[in-house]
Coordinates of C-alpha atoms and ligand atoms in Angstrom, one line a residue:
X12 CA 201.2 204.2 177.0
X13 CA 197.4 203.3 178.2
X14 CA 195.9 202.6 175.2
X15 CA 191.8 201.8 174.6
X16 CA 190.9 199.1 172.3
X17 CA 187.5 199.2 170.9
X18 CA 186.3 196.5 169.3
X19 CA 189.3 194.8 170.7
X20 CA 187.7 191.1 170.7
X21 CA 187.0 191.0 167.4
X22 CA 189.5 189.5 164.4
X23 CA 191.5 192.8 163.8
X24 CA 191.1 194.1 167.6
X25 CA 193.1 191.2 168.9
X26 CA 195.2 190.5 167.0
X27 CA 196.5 194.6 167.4
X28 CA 196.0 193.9 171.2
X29 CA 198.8 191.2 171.0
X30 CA 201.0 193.4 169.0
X31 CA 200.6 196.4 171.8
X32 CA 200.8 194.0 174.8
X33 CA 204.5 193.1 172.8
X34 CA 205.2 196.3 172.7
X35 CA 205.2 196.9 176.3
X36 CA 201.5 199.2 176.5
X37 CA 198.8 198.6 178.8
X38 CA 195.7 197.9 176.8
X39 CA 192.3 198.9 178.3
X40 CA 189.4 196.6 175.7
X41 CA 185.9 197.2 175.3
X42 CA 183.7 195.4 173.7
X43 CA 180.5 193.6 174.0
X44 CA 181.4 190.1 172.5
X45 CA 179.2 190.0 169.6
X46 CA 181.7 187.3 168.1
X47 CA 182.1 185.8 171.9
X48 CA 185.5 186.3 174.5
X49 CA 187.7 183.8 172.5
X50 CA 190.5 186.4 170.9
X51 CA 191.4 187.7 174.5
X52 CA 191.0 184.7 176.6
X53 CA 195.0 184.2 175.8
X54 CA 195.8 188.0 177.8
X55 CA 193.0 187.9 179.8
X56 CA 195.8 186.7 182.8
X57 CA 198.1 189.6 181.2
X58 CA 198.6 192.5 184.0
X59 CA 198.9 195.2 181.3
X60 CA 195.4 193.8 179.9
X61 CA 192.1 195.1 181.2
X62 CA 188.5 194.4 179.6
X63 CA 185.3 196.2 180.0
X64 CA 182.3 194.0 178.8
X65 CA 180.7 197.1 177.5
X66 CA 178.0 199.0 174.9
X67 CA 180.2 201.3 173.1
X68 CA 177.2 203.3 171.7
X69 CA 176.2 204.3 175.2
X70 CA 177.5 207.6 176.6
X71 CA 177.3 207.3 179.7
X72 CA 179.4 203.7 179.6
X73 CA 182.2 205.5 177.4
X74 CA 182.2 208.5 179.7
X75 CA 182.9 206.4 183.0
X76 CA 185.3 204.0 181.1
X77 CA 187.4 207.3 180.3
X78 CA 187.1 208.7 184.0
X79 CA 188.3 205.1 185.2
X80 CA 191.1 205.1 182.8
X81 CA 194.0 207.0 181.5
X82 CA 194.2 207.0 177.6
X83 CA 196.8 208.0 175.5
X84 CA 195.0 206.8 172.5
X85 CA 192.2 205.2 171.3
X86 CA 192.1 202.3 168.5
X87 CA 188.8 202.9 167.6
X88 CA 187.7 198.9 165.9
X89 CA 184.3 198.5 166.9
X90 CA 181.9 197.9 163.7
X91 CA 179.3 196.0 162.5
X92 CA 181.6 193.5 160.5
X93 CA 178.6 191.9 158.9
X94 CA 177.8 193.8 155.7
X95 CA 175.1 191.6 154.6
X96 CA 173.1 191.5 158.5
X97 CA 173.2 195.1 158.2
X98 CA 172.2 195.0 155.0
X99 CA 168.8 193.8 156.2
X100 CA 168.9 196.1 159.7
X101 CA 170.2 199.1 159.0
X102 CA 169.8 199.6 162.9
X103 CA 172.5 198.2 163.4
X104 CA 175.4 199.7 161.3
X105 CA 173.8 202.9 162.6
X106 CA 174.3 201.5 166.0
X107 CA 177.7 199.8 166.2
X108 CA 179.8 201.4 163.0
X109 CA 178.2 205.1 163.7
X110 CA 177.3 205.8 167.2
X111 CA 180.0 204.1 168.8
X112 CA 182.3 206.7 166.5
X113 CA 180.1 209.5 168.3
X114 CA 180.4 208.0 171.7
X115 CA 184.4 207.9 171.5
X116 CA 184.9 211.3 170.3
X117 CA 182.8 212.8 172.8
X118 CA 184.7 210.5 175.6
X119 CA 187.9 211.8 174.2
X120 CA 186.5 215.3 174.0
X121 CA 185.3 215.5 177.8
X122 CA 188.6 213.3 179.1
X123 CA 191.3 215.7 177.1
X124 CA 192.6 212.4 174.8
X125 CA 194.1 213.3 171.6
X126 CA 194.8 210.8 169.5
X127 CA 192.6 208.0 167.9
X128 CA 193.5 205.7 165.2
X129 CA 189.8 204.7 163.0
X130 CA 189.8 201.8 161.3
X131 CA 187.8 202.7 158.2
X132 CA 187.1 201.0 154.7
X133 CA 187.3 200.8 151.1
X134 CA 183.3 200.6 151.2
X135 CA 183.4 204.5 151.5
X136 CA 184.4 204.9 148.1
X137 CA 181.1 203.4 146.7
X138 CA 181.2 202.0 143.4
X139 CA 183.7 203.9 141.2
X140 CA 185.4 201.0 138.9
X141 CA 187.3 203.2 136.6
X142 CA 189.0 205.4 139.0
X143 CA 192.2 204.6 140.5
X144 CA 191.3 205.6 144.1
X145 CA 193.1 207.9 145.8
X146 CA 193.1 209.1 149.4
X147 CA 191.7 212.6 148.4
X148 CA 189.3 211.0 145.8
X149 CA 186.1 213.0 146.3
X150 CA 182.6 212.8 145.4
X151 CA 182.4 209.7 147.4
X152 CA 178.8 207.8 147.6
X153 CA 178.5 204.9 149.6
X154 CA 176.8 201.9 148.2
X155 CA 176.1 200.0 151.6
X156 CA 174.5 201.5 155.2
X157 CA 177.9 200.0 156.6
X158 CA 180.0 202.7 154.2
X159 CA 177.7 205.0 155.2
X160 CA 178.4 204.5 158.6
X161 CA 182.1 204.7 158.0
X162 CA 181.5 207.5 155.5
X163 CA 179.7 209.6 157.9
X164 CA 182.2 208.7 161.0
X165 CA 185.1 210.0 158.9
X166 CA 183.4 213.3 158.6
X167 CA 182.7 213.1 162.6
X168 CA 186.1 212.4 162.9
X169 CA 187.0 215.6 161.0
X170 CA 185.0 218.0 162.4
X171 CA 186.3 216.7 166.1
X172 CA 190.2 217.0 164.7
X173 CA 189.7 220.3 163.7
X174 CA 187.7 221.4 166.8
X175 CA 189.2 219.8 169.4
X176 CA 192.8 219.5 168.0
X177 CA 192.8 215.8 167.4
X178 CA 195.6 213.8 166.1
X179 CA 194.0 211.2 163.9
X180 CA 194.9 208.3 161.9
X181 CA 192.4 206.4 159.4
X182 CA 193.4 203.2 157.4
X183 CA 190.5 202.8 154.9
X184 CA 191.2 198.7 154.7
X185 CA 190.2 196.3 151.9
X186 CA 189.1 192.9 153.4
X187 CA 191.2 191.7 155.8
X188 CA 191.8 187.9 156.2
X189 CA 193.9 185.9 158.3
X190 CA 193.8 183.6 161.8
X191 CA 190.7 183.7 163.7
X192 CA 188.7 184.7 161.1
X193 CA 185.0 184.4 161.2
X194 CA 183.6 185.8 157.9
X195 CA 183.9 186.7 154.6
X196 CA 184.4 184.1 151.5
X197 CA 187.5 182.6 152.6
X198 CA 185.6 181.5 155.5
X199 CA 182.3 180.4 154.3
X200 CA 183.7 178.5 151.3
X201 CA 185.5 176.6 154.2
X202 CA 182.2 175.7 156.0
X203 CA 180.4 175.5 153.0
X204 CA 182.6 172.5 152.1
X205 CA 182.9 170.7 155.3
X206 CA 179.0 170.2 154.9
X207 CA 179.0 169.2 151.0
X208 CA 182.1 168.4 149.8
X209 CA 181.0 167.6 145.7
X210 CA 179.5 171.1 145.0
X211 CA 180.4 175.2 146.4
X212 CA 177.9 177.6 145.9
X213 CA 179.3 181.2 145.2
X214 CA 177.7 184.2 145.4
X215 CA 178.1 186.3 142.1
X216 CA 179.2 185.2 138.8
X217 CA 182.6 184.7 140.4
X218 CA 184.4 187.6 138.9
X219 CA 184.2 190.2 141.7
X220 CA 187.9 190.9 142.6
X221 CA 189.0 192.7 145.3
X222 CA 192.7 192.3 147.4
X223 CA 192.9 190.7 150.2
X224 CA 195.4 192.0 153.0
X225 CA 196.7 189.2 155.5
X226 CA 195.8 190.6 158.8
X227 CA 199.5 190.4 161.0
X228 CA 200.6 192.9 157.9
X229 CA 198.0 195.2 158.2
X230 CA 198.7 195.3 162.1
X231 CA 202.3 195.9 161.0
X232 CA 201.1 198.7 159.5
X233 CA 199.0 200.1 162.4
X234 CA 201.4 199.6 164.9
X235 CA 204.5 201.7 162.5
X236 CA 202.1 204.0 161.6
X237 CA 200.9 205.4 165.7
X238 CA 204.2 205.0 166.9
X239 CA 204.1 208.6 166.6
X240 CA 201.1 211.2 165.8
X241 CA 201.1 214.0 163.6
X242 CA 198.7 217.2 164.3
X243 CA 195.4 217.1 161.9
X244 CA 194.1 213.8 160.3
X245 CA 196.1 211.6 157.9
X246 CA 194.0 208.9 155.6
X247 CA 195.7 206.2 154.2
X248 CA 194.5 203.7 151.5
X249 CA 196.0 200.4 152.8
X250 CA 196.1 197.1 150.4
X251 CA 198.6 194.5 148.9
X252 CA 201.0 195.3 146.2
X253 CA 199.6 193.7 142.7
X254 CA 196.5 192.2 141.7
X255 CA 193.4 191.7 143.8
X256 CA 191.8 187.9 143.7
X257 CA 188.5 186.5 142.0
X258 CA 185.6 184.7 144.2
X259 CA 186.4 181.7 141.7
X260 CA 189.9 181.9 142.6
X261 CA 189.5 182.1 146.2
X262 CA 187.0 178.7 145.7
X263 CA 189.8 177.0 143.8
X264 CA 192.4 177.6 146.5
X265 CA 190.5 176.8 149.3
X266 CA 189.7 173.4 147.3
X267 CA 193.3 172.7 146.6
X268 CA 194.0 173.5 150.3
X269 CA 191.6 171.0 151.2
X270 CA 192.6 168.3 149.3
X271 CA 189.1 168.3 147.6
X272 CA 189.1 166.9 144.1
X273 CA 186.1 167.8 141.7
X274 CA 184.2 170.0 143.3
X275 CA 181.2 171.9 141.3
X276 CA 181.2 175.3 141.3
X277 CA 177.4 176.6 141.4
X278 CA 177.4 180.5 140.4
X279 CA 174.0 182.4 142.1
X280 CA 174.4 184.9 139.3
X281 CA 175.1 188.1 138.7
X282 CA 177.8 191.2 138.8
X283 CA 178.1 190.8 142.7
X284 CA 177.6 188.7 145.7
X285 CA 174.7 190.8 147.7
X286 CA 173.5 194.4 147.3
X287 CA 175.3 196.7 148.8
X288 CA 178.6 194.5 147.4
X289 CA 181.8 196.6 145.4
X290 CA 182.8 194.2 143.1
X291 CA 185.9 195.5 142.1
X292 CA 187.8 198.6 142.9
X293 CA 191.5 199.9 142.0
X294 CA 193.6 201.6 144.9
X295 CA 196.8 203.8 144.4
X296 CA 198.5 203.0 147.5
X297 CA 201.3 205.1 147.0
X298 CA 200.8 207.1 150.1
X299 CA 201.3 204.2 152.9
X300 CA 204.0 202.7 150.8
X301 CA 206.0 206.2 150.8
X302 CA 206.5 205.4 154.9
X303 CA 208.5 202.1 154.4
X304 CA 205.7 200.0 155.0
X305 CA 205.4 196.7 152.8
X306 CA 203.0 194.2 153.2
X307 CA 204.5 190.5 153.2
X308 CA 201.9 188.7 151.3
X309 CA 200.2 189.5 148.0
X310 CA 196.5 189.1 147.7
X311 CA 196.4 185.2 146.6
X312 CA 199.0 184.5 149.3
X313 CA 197.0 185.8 151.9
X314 CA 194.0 183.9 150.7
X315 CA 196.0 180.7 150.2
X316 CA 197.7 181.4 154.1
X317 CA 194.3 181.9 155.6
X318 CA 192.9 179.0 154.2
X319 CA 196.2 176.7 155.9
X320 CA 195.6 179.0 158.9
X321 CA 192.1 178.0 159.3
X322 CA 192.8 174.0 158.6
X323 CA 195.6 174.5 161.1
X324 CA 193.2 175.4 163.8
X325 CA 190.5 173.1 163.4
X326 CA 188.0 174.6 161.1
Ligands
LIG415 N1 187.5 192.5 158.4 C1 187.6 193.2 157.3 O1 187.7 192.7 156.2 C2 187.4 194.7 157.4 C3 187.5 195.5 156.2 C4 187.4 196.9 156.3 C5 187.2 197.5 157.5 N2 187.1 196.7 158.7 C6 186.9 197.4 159.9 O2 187.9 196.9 160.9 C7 187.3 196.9 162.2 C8 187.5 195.5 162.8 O3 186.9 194.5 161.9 P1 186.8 193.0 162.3 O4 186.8 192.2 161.0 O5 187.9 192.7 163.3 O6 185.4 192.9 162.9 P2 184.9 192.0 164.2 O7 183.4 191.9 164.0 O8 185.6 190.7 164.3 O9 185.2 192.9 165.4 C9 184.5 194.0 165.8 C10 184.3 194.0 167.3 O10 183.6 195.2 167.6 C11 182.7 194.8 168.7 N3 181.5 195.8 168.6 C12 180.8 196.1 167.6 N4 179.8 197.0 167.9 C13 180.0 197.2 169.3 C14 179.3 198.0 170.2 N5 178.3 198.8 169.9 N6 179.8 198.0 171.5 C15 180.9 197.3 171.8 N7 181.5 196.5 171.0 C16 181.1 196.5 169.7 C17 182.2 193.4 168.3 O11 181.8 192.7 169.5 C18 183.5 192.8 167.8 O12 184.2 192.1 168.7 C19 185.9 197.3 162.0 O13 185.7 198.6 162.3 C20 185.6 197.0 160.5 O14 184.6 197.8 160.0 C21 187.3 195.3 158.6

C-alpha cells in the first residue's frame, strides 16, 4: 500500500513510519520539521520512503502532493503538540491541529482516497472528572484551543465520512510517552534536573493524574487496527489497563532513574499544571480492548521505561 504520513517526523509519526516500512508499505511523509529531520534521518536512504518538506495547511501543497502520489491511506499526525505554546497563540492550533485536518480531507476528496486514520485526543472530552468516558460520551466541551482543534476536526472528519463515503479510524490518545520524546513532564523533569540537580519544580500541586501509554504499544495498536477498514467512522478510547500516574510520581521515578538522592520537590500550586490542563480523567476502554489489543506496559511502567529510554540515548 502507498500510505501518506502526516506529521510523520514527529514522536508518534515515526515511530508508525518504522512500523509500516516493516510491514512492507511505501510511506510518502509530510511535514515541515517543526521538531527538526532527526526521527526519519534513519529511512531517509529507505527506497519505500519518500518525504515532502511541506505546509500541510496549504491547499494547494496537499493538492499536488496527492496528484504526485498514489494513496491508499492517510495517517493523518500532524498537530500542534505544544498545548501550553498554543495556549498563548491560538493561531497556531487553528493552523497546524485544524486546517491541516481541512487540507487532507479535501486532498482525499479531489484524489478519490478513502481511508484516513486521525490521531485525536483525550483533550476533546474537556473536563468531566466524574464520568467514566466513553467513546459515545456526549456533551463534549473542550477546555484548551488544541481540543478544540481536535474537537472540531472530528466533526470535519464526520461530515467528509458521511459525504464522501470515508472509511475512518480515530484513536482519541492520552499522553503518549516513549523514545525520542521531546515534551511533556517526563521530559522536562529530565532537563529540569540535569541543570539543578538539589530541587524539581512541578507544575500543579502534583496530584493531576492521567495514564501514560508507552508509544511502540500505541503504534501496535494503530498498525492492528488499519490493517483493514470498515465503512463509516469508528472512535476508539485508547489507554493503559489500571491506574493513571501522579506529576509527583512521575518526579519520584525519574529521580530514582537518575540516581539522584534528595531532591526538593517545589509545587507552583494549584489543581493543574497550566490552563487549559485536564487534570484527571477516567476512560472505559472496553471498546479497543474487545479487538485483542493489549497494551504491554501500565502507566508507571511506561513512565519508568521512558525515563531509561531517554538516559539510554543521551538526554
Ligand atoms: N504526544 C502525545 O501525548 C499526544 C497525545 C494526544 C494526541 N496526540 C496527537 O498525536 C499526533 C502526534 O503527536 P506527537 O506527540 O508525535 O507530536 P509531534 O509534535 O512530535 O509531531 C507532530 C508533527 O506534525 C508536524 N506538523 C505540525 N503542523 C504541521 C503543518 N501545519 N504542516 C506540516 N507539518 C506539521 C510537526 O512538524 C511534527 O513533526 C498529534 O496529532 C497529536 O495531537 C499526541
Amino acid at each position: 500500500m502507498n500510505v501518506l504520513v502526516a506529521g510523520g517526523a514527529g514522536f508518534i509519526g515515526s515511530h508508525l513510519i518504522d512500523s509500516l516500512l516493516l510491514k512492507g508499505h511505501r510511506v510518502i511523509c509530510v511535514d515541515k520539521l517543526i521538531m527538526g529531520k532527526q526521527n526519519i534521518e534513519h529511512v531517509a536512504d529507505s527506497k519505500s520512503f519518500k518525504f515532502y518538506e511541506a505546509e500541510l495547511a496549504d491547499q494547494s501543497t496537499v493538492d499536488e502532493i496527492f496528484k504526485n502520489e498514489k494513496i491508499d491511506i492517510v495517517y493523518h499526525l500532524a498537530a500542534n503538540s505544544d498545548i501550553q505554546k498554543g495556549g498563548k497563540e491560538p493561531g497556531i492550533d487553528f493552523n497546524d491541529t485544524l486546517l491541516t485536518t481541512r487540507t487532507l480531507l479535501e486532498g482525499m476528496r479531489k484524489a478519490g482516497v478513502k481511508k484516513m486514520f486521525f490521531a485525536s485526543t483525550s483533550a476533546v472530552y474537556g473536563e468531566m472528572p466524574d464520568v467514566e468516558l466513553t467513546e459515545t460520551t456526549g456533551g463534549l466541551m473542550p477546555v484548551s484551543y488544541y481540543g478544540g482543534a481536535k474537537l472540531a476536526s472530528e466533526a470535519l472528519i464526520s461530515s467528509y465520512v458521511s459525504m464522501c463515503d470515508m472509511s475512518v479510524v480515530i484513536f482519541r490518545f492520552p499522553n503518549v510517552i516513549g523514545p525520542r520524546l521531546t515534551h511533556g513532564a517526563v521530559f522536562d523533569f529530565i532537563r529540569k534536573l540535569r541543570k539543578n540537580p538539589t530541587e524539581l519544580e512541578i507544575l500543579g500541586n502534583g496530584t493531576q493524574c492521567k495514564p501514560y501509554i508507552y508509544v511502540l504499544d500505541l503504534v501496535e495498536a494503530i498498525m492492528k487496527l488499519t490493517q483493514t477498514f470498515s465503512p463509516g467512522e469508528v472512535v476508539y478510547n485508547i489507554s493503559v489497563i489500571g491506574e493513571g500516574t501522579t506529576v509527583t510520581h512521575i518526579a519520584e521515578i525519574v529521580v530514582e532513574e537518575m540516581g539522584l538522592h534528595d531532591v526538593r520537590f517545589a509545587y507552583t500550586g494549584g489543581d493543574r499544571g497550566w490552563k487549559g490542563d485536564v487534570p484527571r480523567f477516567r476512560y472505559d476502554i472496553g471498546k479497543v480492548l474487545s479487538t485483542g489489543w493489549i497494551p504491554k506496559h501500565t502507566s508507571d511502567e511506561a513512565v519508568r521505561q521512558t525515563v531509561k529510554d531517554a538516559i539510554a540515548a543521551g538526554m
